[in-house]
Short mmCIF file of C-alpha atoms in Angstrom, two decimals:
data_model
loop_
_atom_site.label_atom_id
_atom_site.label_comp_id
_atom_site.label_asym_id
_atom_site.label_seq_id
_atom_site.Cartn_x
_atom_site.Cartn_y
_atom_site.Cartn_z
CA MET A 1 -15.06 -0.79 57.66
CA SER A 2 -16.43 -2.19 60.93
CA MET A 3 -17.04 0.01 63.96
CA THR A 4 -14.39 -1.93 65.90
CA LEU A 5 -11.80 -1.22 63.24
CA ILE A 6 -12.77 2.47 63.16
CA ILE A 7 -12.29 2.70 66.92
CA ILE A 8 -8.91 0.98 66.70
CA VAL A 9 -7.75 3.33 63.94
CA PHE A 10 -9.02 6.32 65.91
CA ILE A 11 -7.11 5.23 69.03
CA LEU A 12 -3.95 4.64 67.01
CA VAL A 13 -4.20 8.09 65.43
CA ILE A 14 -4.66 9.73 68.84
CA TYR A 15 -1.74 7.71 70.24
CA ALA A 16 0.52 8.60 67.32
CA GLY A 17 -0.43 12.26 67.62
CA ALA A 18 0.33 12.32 71.32
CA ILE A 19 3.72 10.68 70.78
CA PHE A 20 4.50 13.14 67.96
CA LEU A 21 3.68 16.16 70.15
CA LEU A 22 5.68 14.82 73.09
CA ASN A 23 8.72 14.24 70.91
CA LEU A 24 8.29 17.68 69.40
CA ASN A 25 7.98 19.49 72.73
CA TYR A 26 10.58 17.47 74.63
CA PRO A 27 13.34 16.55 72.17
CA LEU A 28 16.36 14.54 73.24
CA LEU A 29 19.42 16.66 72.58
CA LYS A 30 22.45 14.75 71.27
CA TRP A 31 25.67 16.24 69.89
CA ASP A 32 28.26 14.61 67.64
CA TRP A 33 31.24 14.72 69.98
CA GLU A 34 33.58 13.39 67.31
CA ALA A 35 33.00 16.58 65.35
CA ILE A 36 33.46 18.99 68.29
CA ASP A 37 36.84 20.56 69.07
CA LEU A 38 37.36 20.44 72.85
CA LYS A 39 40.93 21.74 72.82
CA LYS A 40 40.02 25.40 73.25
CA ILE A 41 37.33 26.16 75.79
CA ILE A 42 37.80 29.76 76.88
CA PHE A 43 35.67 31.68 79.39
CA PRO A 44 35.41 35.43 80.13
CA LYS A 45 38.17 36.90 82.28
CA ASN A 46 35.72 37.92 85.02
CA PHE A 47 34.19 34.44 85.27
CA THR A 48 34.04 32.95 88.78
CA TRP A 49 35.82 29.60 89.13
CA GLY A 50 35.51 27.57 92.28
CA THR A 51 35.17 24.21 93.94
CA ALA A 52 32.60 23.10 96.49
CA THR A 53 32.37 20.98 99.65
CA ALA A 54 29.90 20.39 102.48
CA ALA A 55 30.81 20.34 106.16
CA HIS A 56 29.57 16.86 107.05
CA GLN A 57 31.35 15.36 104.06
CA VAL A 58 34.79 16.83 104.73
CA GLU A 59 35.23 18.32 108.20
CA GLY A 60 35.12 15.29 110.46
CA GLY A 61 33.69 15.25 113.97
CA CYS A 62 30.10 15.79 112.86
CA ASP A 63 28.53 13.64 115.55
CA ASN A 64 25.50 15.67 116.63
CA ASN A 65 23.31 15.91 113.54
CA ASN A 66 20.63 13.94 111.71
CA TRP A 67 23.23 12.18 109.54
CA SER A 68 25.43 11.04 112.42
CA ASP A 69 22.40 9.29 113.90
CA TRP A 70 21.54 7.82 110.50
CA GLU A 71 25.03 6.44 109.87
CA ASN A 72 24.83 4.38 113.04
CA SER A 73 21.38 2.91 112.41
CA PHE A 74 19.97 0.00 110.42
CA ASP A 75 16.85 -0.52 108.34
CA LYS A 76 14.02 -2.93 109.19
CA SER A 77 15.90 -5.84 107.65
CA GLY A 78 19.04 -5.12 109.68
CA LYS A 79 20.94 -3.66 106.72
CA PRO A 80 23.23 -0.66 107.46
CA ARG A 81 22.05 2.69 106.11
CA ILE A 82 25.42 3.48 104.51
CA ARG A 83 27.20 1.29 102.00
CA GLU A 84 29.39 -1.30 103.76
CA ASN A 85 28.39 0.19 107.13
CA GLN A 86 30.72 3.16 106.67
CA THR A 87 30.48 6.33 108.77
CA SER A 88 31.73 9.83 108.07
CA GLY A 89 34.06 9.78 111.09
CA ASP A 90 37.11 11.99 110.57
CA ALA A 91 36.18 12.46 106.89
CA CYS A 92 38.94 14.56 105.28
CA CYS A 93 39.97 16.27 108.56
CA HIS A 94 39.20 19.49 106.73
CA TRP A 95 38.34 21.08 110.09
CA ASP A 96 42.06 21.03 110.92
CA LEU A 97 43.62 20.85 107.45
CA TYR A 98 41.69 23.64 105.75
CA PRO A 99 44.72 25.98 105.43
CA GLU A 100 46.64 23.53 103.26
CA ASP A 101 43.45 22.65 101.38
CA PHE A 102 43.06 26.33 100.59
CA ASP A 103 46.62 26.38 99.26
CA ARG A 104 45.36 23.79 96.78
CA LEU A 105 42.70 26.22 95.65
CA ASN A 106 45.50 28.58 94.69
CA GLU A 107 47.27 25.69 92.97
CA LEU A 108 44.17 25.10 90.85
CA GLY A 109 43.85 28.80 90.07
CA VAL A 110 40.23 29.12 91.21
CA ASN A 111 38.97 32.32 92.84
CA ALA A 112 36.01 31.07 94.93
CA TYR A 113 35.16 28.32 97.40
CA ARG A 114 31.70 27.13 98.36
CA PHE A 115 31.41 25.48 101.78
CA SER A 116 28.71 24.92 104.39
CA LEU A 117 28.44 25.87 108.04
CA GLU A 118 27.72 22.89 110.27
CA TRP A 119 24.67 24.04 112.21
CA SER A 120 24.98 21.19 114.73
CA LYS A 121 28.45 22.36 115.75
CA ILE A 122 27.46 26.01 115.96
CA GLU A 123 24.21 25.43 117.88
CA PRO A 124 24.69 22.00 119.52
CA GLU A 125 21.74 22.62 121.83
CA GLU A 126 18.70 24.76 121.19
CA ASN A 127 19.64 28.44 121.56
CA VAL A 128 23.16 27.56 122.76
CA PHE A 129 25.78 28.89 120.36
CA ASP A 130 29.39 27.77 120.54
CA ARG A 131 31.67 30.80 120.26
CA ASN A 132 34.75 28.63 119.60
CA VAL A 133 33.08 27.06 116.57
CA MET A 134 31.96 30.45 115.28
CA ASP A 135 35.50 31.74 115.68
CA HIS A 136 36.75 28.71 113.76
CA TYR A 137 34.58 29.62 110.78
CA SER A 138 35.80 33.21 111.06
CA GLY A 139 39.29 31.80 110.62
CA VAL A 140 38.16 29.75 107.61
CA ILE A 141 36.69 32.86 105.98
CA GLN A 142 39.76 34.98 106.67
CA SER A 143 42.05 32.22 105.39
CA LEU A 144 40.20 32.27 102.07
CA ILE A 145 40.27 36.04 101.82
CA ASP A 146 44.01 36.08 102.56
CA ARG A 147 44.46 33.84 99.50
CA ASN A 148 42.22 36.05 97.31
CA ILE A 149 39.54 33.36 97.33
CA THR A 150 35.90 34.49 97.56
CA PRO A 151 34.05 32.63 100.36
CA VAL A 152 30.58 31.34 99.48
CA ILE A 153 28.53 30.02 102.39
CA THR A 154 25.80 27.38 102.27
CA LEU A 155 23.54 27.57 105.33
CA HIS A 156 21.89 24.13 105.05
CA HIS A 157 23.53 21.26 103.19
CA PHE A 158 21.45 18.21 104.19
CA THR A 159 22.41 18.33 107.89
CA HIS A 160 20.93 19.94 110.99
CA PRO A 161 21.20 19.43 114.76
CA ILE A 162 19.62 16.43 116.44
CA TRP A 163 17.56 18.73 118.67
CA PHE A 164 16.01 20.29 115.54
CA ASP A 165 15.38 16.84 114.08
CA LYS A 166 13.59 15.75 117.24
CA LYS A 167 11.20 18.67 116.80
CA GLY A 168 10.30 17.27 113.37
CA GLY A 169 12.80 19.29 111.33
CA PHE A 170 11.28 20.73 108.17
CA GLU A 171 8.22 18.50 108.44
CA ASN A 172 6.70 21.13 110.74
CA SER A 173 6.02 24.61 109.39
CA GLU A 174 6.50 26.19 112.82
CA ASN A 175 10.11 24.96 112.90
CA ARG A 176 11.12 27.40 110.17
CA SER A 177 11.74 30.02 112.85
CA TYR A 178 14.65 28.02 114.29
CA PHE A 179 16.45 27.95 110.96
CA VAL A 180 15.68 31.62 110.28
CA ARG A 181 17.18 32.47 113.67
CA PHE A 182 20.31 30.47 112.87
CA CYS A 183 20.67 32.12 109.45
CA THR A 184 20.18 35.57 110.95
CA LYS A 185 22.90 34.97 113.52
CA MET A 186 25.31 33.62 110.89
CA PHE A 187 24.64 36.52 108.55
CA ASN A 188 25.18 39.08 111.30
CA GLU A 189 28.39 37.29 112.23
CA TYR A 190 29.98 36.92 108.79
CA SER A 191 28.28 39.19 106.24
CA ASP A 192 30.88 41.93 106.56
CA LYS A 193 33.29 39.54 104.80
CA VAL A 194 31.01 37.08 103.00
CA LYS A 195 28.91 38.51 100.18
CA MET A 196 27.52 35.35 98.58
CA TRP A 197 25.10 33.07 100.43
CA CYS A 198 23.24 29.88 99.52
CA THR A 199 20.25 29.22 101.77
CA ILE A 200 19.33 25.56 101.21
CA ASN A 201 21.13 22.95 99.13
CA GLU A 202 18.98 20.73 96.91
CA PRO A 203 15.62 20.86 98.71
CA GLY A 204 14.23 18.32 96.23
CA VAL A 205 16.92 15.75 96.98
CA PHE A 206 16.60 16.35 100.73
CA ALA A 207 12.84 15.78 100.62
CA VAL A 208 12.61 12.96 98.07
CA MET A 209 15.51 10.93 99.43
CA GLY A 210 14.43 11.44 103.04
CA TYR A 211 10.67 11.19 102.77
CA PHE A 212 9.89 9.27 99.55
CA THR A 213 12.63 6.73 98.88
CA GLY A 214 13.82 6.63 102.52
CA ILE A 215 17.49 6.44 101.54
CA PHE A 216 18.36 9.62 103.48
CA PRO A 217 17.27 10.42 107.05
CA PRO A 218 14.66 10.30 108.45
CA GLY A 219 14.00 7.31 106.19
CA LYS A 220 10.27 7.81 105.68
CA GLN A 221 8.26 6.80 102.62
CA ASP A 222 5.26 9.09 102.39
CA PRO A 223 4.48 10.92 99.10
CA LYS A 224 2.21 13.52 100.73
CA LEU A 225 4.74 14.27 103.44
CA THR A 226 7.42 14.61 100.75
CA ALA A 227 5.38 17.31 99.03
CA HIS A 228 4.78 19.04 102.37
CA VAL A 229 8.50 19.07 103.20
CA ILE A 230 9.35 20.48 99.75
CA LYS A 231 6.83 23.26 100.27
CA ASN A 232 8.21 23.99 103.74
CA LEU A 233 11.79 24.16 102.44
CA LEU A 234 10.82 26.57 99.68
CA GLU A 235 8.85 28.74 102.08
CA THR A 236 11.79 28.65 104.49
CA HIS A 237 14.08 29.92 101.75
CA VAL A 238 11.73 32.81 100.99
CA GLN A 239 11.55 33.77 104.65
CA VAL A 240 15.33 33.54 105.10
CA TYR A 241 15.97 35.55 101.94
CA HIS A 242 13.75 38.49 102.89
CA THR A 243 14.97 38.43 106.49
CA LEU A 244 18.64 38.59 105.49
CA LYS A 245 18.11 41.23 102.81
CA ASN A 246 16.70 43.52 105.49
CA LEU A 247 19.71 43.12 107.77
CA PRO A 248 22.86 45.28 107.66
CA ASN A 249 24.91 44.19 104.59
CA GLY A 250 21.79 42.55 103.17
CA GLN A 251 21.53 44.77 100.13
CA ASP A 252 25.23 44.31 99.41
CA SER A 253 25.00 40.51 99.51
CA GLN A 254 23.93 38.00 96.89
CA ILE A 255 21.53 35.39 98.29
CA GLY A 256 20.16 32.41 96.39
CA ILE A 257 19.01 28.81 96.63
CA VAL A 258 20.76 25.73 95.23
CA LYS A 259 18.67 23.33 93.15
CA ASN A 260 19.70 20.28 91.18
CA ILE A 261 18.15 19.69 87.77
CA ASN A 262 17.91 16.16 86.41
CA GLN A 263 16.09 15.50 83.16
CA PHE A 264 13.83 12.46 82.86
CA ASP A 265 13.75 11.13 79.31
CA PRO A 266 11.64 8.18 78.11
CA TRP A 267 13.58 5.01 77.38
CA ARG A 268 11.29 4.23 74.45
CA ARG A 269 10.25 7.45 72.75
CA TRP A 270 7.35 5.63 71.09
CA HIS A 271 5.95 4.28 74.38
CA LEU A 272 3.30 6.48 75.98
CA LEU A 273 3.71 5.03 79.48
CA ASP A 274 7.47 5.74 79.40
CA TRP A 275 6.52 9.32 78.59
CA VAL A 276 4.00 9.42 81.45
CA VAL A 277 6.49 8.34 84.13
CA SER A 278 9.10 10.69 82.66
CA ARG A 279 6.80 13.72 82.77
CA ILE A 280 5.60 12.91 86.30
CA ASN A 281 9.18 12.73 87.58
CA ASP A 282 10.12 15.92 85.74
CA HIS A 283 7.16 17.70 87.30
CA ILE A 284 8.06 16.66 90.85
CA PHE A 285 11.83 17.13 90.59
CA ASN A 286 12.04 20.20 88.35
CA THR A 287 8.90 22.01 87.23
CA ILE A 288 7.38 22.76 90.64
CA PHE A 289 10.60 24.49 91.73
CA ILE A 290 10.99 26.57 88.59
CA ASP A 291 7.31 27.57 88.69
CA PHE A 292 7.64 28.60 92.33
CA PHE A 293 10.40 31.11 91.61
CA GLU A 294 9.09 32.18 88.21
CA LYS A 295 5.39 32.51 89.08
CA GLY A 296 5.13 32.23 92.88
CA GLN A 297 3.05 29.06 92.52
CA PHE A 298 3.62 25.65 94.10
CA LYS A 299 1.39 22.99 92.61
CA ILE A 300 1.53 19.20 92.41
CA ASN A 301 -1.40 17.55 90.71
CA ILE A 302 -1.07 13.79 90.27
CA PRO A 303 -4.59 12.37 90.72
CA GLY A 304 -4.74 9.58 93.26
CA PHE A 305 -1.18 10.27 94.37
CA ILE A 306 -0.39 13.87 95.39
CA GLN A 307 -2.57 16.94 95.01
CA THR A 308 -1.51 20.19 96.64
CA SER A 309 -1.52 23.85 95.69
CA HIS A 310 0.07 26.90 97.29
CA SER A 311 1.08 30.39 96.21
CA ASN A 312 3.43 33.05 97.55
CA SER A 313 4.05 36.21 95.56
CA LYS A 314 7.20 36.92 97.59
CA ALA A 315 8.88 33.86 96.03
CA VAL A 316 9.27 35.64 92.69
CA ASP A 317 11.47 38.23 94.37
CA SER A 318 13.46 35.86 96.61
CA LEU A 319 16.57 35.20 94.52
CA ASP A 320 19.61 37.27 93.64
CA PHE A 321 20.96 34.24 91.79
CA PHE A 322 19.97 30.66 91.04
CA GLY A 323 22.45 28.00 92.12
CA LEU A 324 22.30 25.13 89.62
CA ASN A 325 23.62 21.67 90.44
CA TYR A 326 23.80 19.32 87.47
CA TYR A 327 25.19 15.84 86.94
CA SER A 328 23.16 13.82 84.42
CA HIS A 329 19.75 12.70 83.20
CA SER A 330 17.69 9.54 83.68
CA TYR A 331 16.05 7.26 81.14
CA MET A 332 12.69 6.09 82.48
CA LYS A 333 11.05 2.82 81.51
CA PHE A 334 7.52 2.04 82.67
CA LYS A 335 7.31 -0.99 84.95
CA PRO A 336 3.98 -2.76 85.53
CA SER A 337 4.27 -2.90 89.31
CA LEU A 338 2.25 -1.26 92.08
CA ASN A 339 5.33 -0.91 94.29
CA GLU A 340 7.65 0.62 91.69
CA PHE A 341 6.14 1.73 88.42
CA PHE A 342 9.34 2.67 86.59
CA GLU A 343 12.96 1.62 86.28
CA HIS A 344 16.14 3.32 85.07
CA GLN A 345 17.85 2.30 81.85
CA PHE A 346 21.30 3.20 80.51
CA PRO A 347 22.08 3.35 76.78
CA ALA A 348 25.23 1.76 75.40
CA ASP A 349 26.33 4.98 73.66
CA GLU A 350 26.61 6.97 76.93
CA ILE A 351 29.62 6.58 79.23
CA LYS A 352 28.69 5.36 82.71
CA THR A 353 30.08 7.09 85.80
CA ASP A 354 30.65 5.29 89.09
CA MET A 355 27.26 6.58 90.23
CA GLU A 356 24.04 5.27 88.71
CA TYR A 357 24.05 7.69 85.81
CA THR A 358 25.95 8.53 82.64
CA ILE A 359 27.99 11.36 81.16
CA TYR A 360 25.44 13.56 79.40
CA ALA A 361 26.80 17.06 78.86
CA GLU A 362 23.93 17.97 76.54
CA GLY A 363 21.70 17.78 79.60
CA PHE A 364 23.84 20.44 81.28
CA TYR A 365 23.02 22.74 78.37
CA ARG A 366 19.32 21.83 78.67
CA ALA A 367 19.32 22.46 82.43
CA ILE A 368 20.84 25.91 82.03
CA GLN A 369 18.18 26.75 79.45
CA SER A 370 15.37 25.55 81.71
CA VAL A 371 16.37 27.65 84.73
CA SER A 372 17.14 30.70 82.58
CA LYS A 373 13.38 31.35 82.42
CA ILE A 374 13.55 32.46 86.08
CA ASN A 375 15.50 35.43 84.71
CA LYS A 376 18.15 35.52 87.42
CA PRO A 377 21.93 35.21 87.15
CA ILE A 378 23.04 31.56 87.35
CA TYR A 379 25.94 30.05 89.24
CA ILE A 380 26.81 26.41 88.65
CA THR A 381 27.16 25.47 92.30
CA GLU A 382 27.94 21.79 91.70
CA ASN A 383 29.06 19.72 88.74
CA GLY A 384 31.47 16.79 88.78
CA ILE A 385 32.02 13.08 88.27
CA ALA A 386 32.50 10.04 90.49
CA ASP A 387 35.44 8.34 88.80
CA LYS A 388 37.64 6.24 91.06
CA THR A 389 39.88 5.03 88.23
CA ASP A 390 40.21 8.59 86.85
CA ASP A 391 39.73 7.44 83.27
CA ARG A 392 36.64 9.54 82.51
CA ARG A 393 37.22 12.77 84.44
CA LYS A 394 39.02 14.58 81.62
CA ILE A 395 36.31 13.90 79.04
CA TYR A 396 33.64 14.81 81.58
CA ILE A 397 35.26 18.15 82.33
CA GLU A 398 35.80 18.98 78.67
CA ARG A 399 32.32 18.08 77.55
CA TYR A 400 30.46 19.73 80.41
CA LEU A 401 32.48 22.94 80.22
CA PHE A 402 31.94 22.98 76.46
CA ALA A 403 28.19 22.70 77.08
CA LEU A 404 28.37 25.49 79.65
CA ARG A 405 30.28 27.79 77.31
CA LYS A 406 27.83 27.04 74.50
CA ALA A 407 24.90 27.96 76.74
CA MET A 408 26.60 31.24 77.65
CA GLU A 409 27.28 32.04 74.00
CA ASN A 410 23.59 31.47 73.33
CA GLY A 411 22.57 34.02 75.94
CA ALA A 412 22.52 32.24 79.31
CA ASP A 413 23.58 34.55 82.15
CA VAL A 414 25.99 32.20 83.92
CA LYS A 415 28.38 33.98 86.27
CA GLY A 416 30.45 31.13 87.68
CA TYR A 417 31.16 27.43 88.03
CA PHE A 418 31.98 25.39 91.14
CA TYR A 419 33.39 21.90 90.55
CA TRP A 420 32.20 19.14 92.89
CA SER A 421 34.37 18.45 94.64
CA LEU A 422 37.71 19.80 95.75
CA MET A 423 38.60 16.38 97.17
CA ASP A 424 37.19 12.92 97.73
CA ASN A 425 34.78 12.87 100.65
CA PHE A 426 31.93 11.09 102.39
CA GLU A 427 29.29 10.77 99.67
CA TRP A 428 26.25 10.37 101.93
CA ALA A 429 24.57 6.94 101.51
CA GLU A 430 27.40 5.85 99.18
CA GLY A 431 30.03 6.34 101.88
CA TYR A 432 33.61 6.75 100.66
CA ASP A 433 33.20 4.60 97.55
CA MET A 434 32.38 7.49 95.21
CA CYS A 435 35.43 9.59 94.33
CA PHE A 436 34.36 13.01 93.05
CA GLY A 437 37.52 14.86 94.08
CA LEU A 438 39.89 16.80 91.90
CA TYR A 439 42.27 15.66 94.63
CA GLU A 440 42.42 11.99 95.56
CA VAL A 441 42.42 11.47 99.33
CA ASP A 442 44.16 8.64 101.14
CA PHE A 443 41.87 8.48 104.18
CA LYS A 444 44.46 6.60 106.23
CA THR A 445 47.14 9.28 105.87
CA GLN A 446 44.96 12.25 104.72
CA LYS A 447 47.37 12.79 101.86
CA ARG A 448 45.86 14.70 98.91
CA THR A 449 47.04 14.09 95.34
CA LEU A 450 45.89 16.03 92.30
CA ARG A 451 44.37 13.57 89.84
CA LYS A 452 45.68 13.52 86.30
CA GLY A 453 42.15 13.94 84.96
CA ALA A 454 41.78 17.10 87.06
CA GLU A 455 44.66 18.78 85.26
CA ARG A 456 42.31 19.57 82.37
CA PHE A 457 40.10 21.57 84.74
CA LYS A 458 43.16 23.47 85.92
CA GLU A 459 44.15 24.22 82.31
CA ILE A 460 40.75 25.63 81.39
CA VAL A 461 40.54 27.71 84.56
CA ASN A 462 43.91 29.30 83.89
CA GLN A 463 43.20 30.13 80.25
CA ARG A 464 41.26 33.19 81.33
#
């Protein structure tokens, strides 16, 4: 045997071994849905059921934040930032119509509602707080309590005041103090009635979409800055958590962060470069966050791309619960291009949603398992489907709630589930084209109609 042939055989053996170990350590979970009975999905009687919204997406009149600026701007080629040049505008008029929307919560049978406070309305100018707006949110909270609905507040859901943005937002470490001050004031204002708080919604999405892909404001494309913003957001959460826990009502309140998990699976499980791009994406989107709260370590090590390391022992003790958002997974295929070295693929055996991903309930189960290692109670703070024709919502709800129940039966400490969303709303860069709502909204008349596919959610909720 020639030396060349020996080298080739050696390389092939190493390659095959690497592929074998990767497949062994990161299996693709697939269930036979034809063999699974989805008719009876029953949860514990004390399980928390809710729906979720975000202020900018539903309230209307959000014209003083980073997103209102973004909606009215264009990229370098003159293309509008939002699909078909849409703007949030009046949204769902939830600011005025919240009482009747809360009646719909009772109609669904849920016992909790997750919503965000619009910082730009509360503090429209630096250190100027609008008492009328704060009183409005007091009315929102009391309206929920009057209906036996538990209010759950999110303090930052992608939006912040323009004055904060002009200071550099979360790009600058010194700006954390402004958000901590806002959170402190809100907690002192509402914590006698609100006992569950989410600090920051999806810090990974906020940073990656705003500073890596440039699809969200501020529209930058800088990998190192992306990593810096992620670190700042995580450090901000830790600071907010410990500050609020030391305030009156702090020890009686549950405070957590909300993080989306999205698996990255190789399109070709035999292709090493598909595995490489999958593992890199998983590291940036998922692992660094889990490690931060499990070990107090923040580390990104991608030679020639991003290298940063940071530790904070206080992070390990900065969660009363973990808020998990989950929608789907991504198949990654290596692409030989310097500008974009991977592309997404979609298999024929998975049902496509209106968004650029598929129905993959097995991934919900996997996500719950992955965040369980943090060893904190879990709330599913978002889960839902964009389905304008309402022909996939029922199967989505059944499959995902089956996966959730299966995870709980196998030991996962999941306390509650919030469906995204109560009603159709402004879906960020996608505008109004993506219909996630249990209730369809006619944005001309603001009429809400319960979708037929949503009735299955209502049935499962009321089986308790």
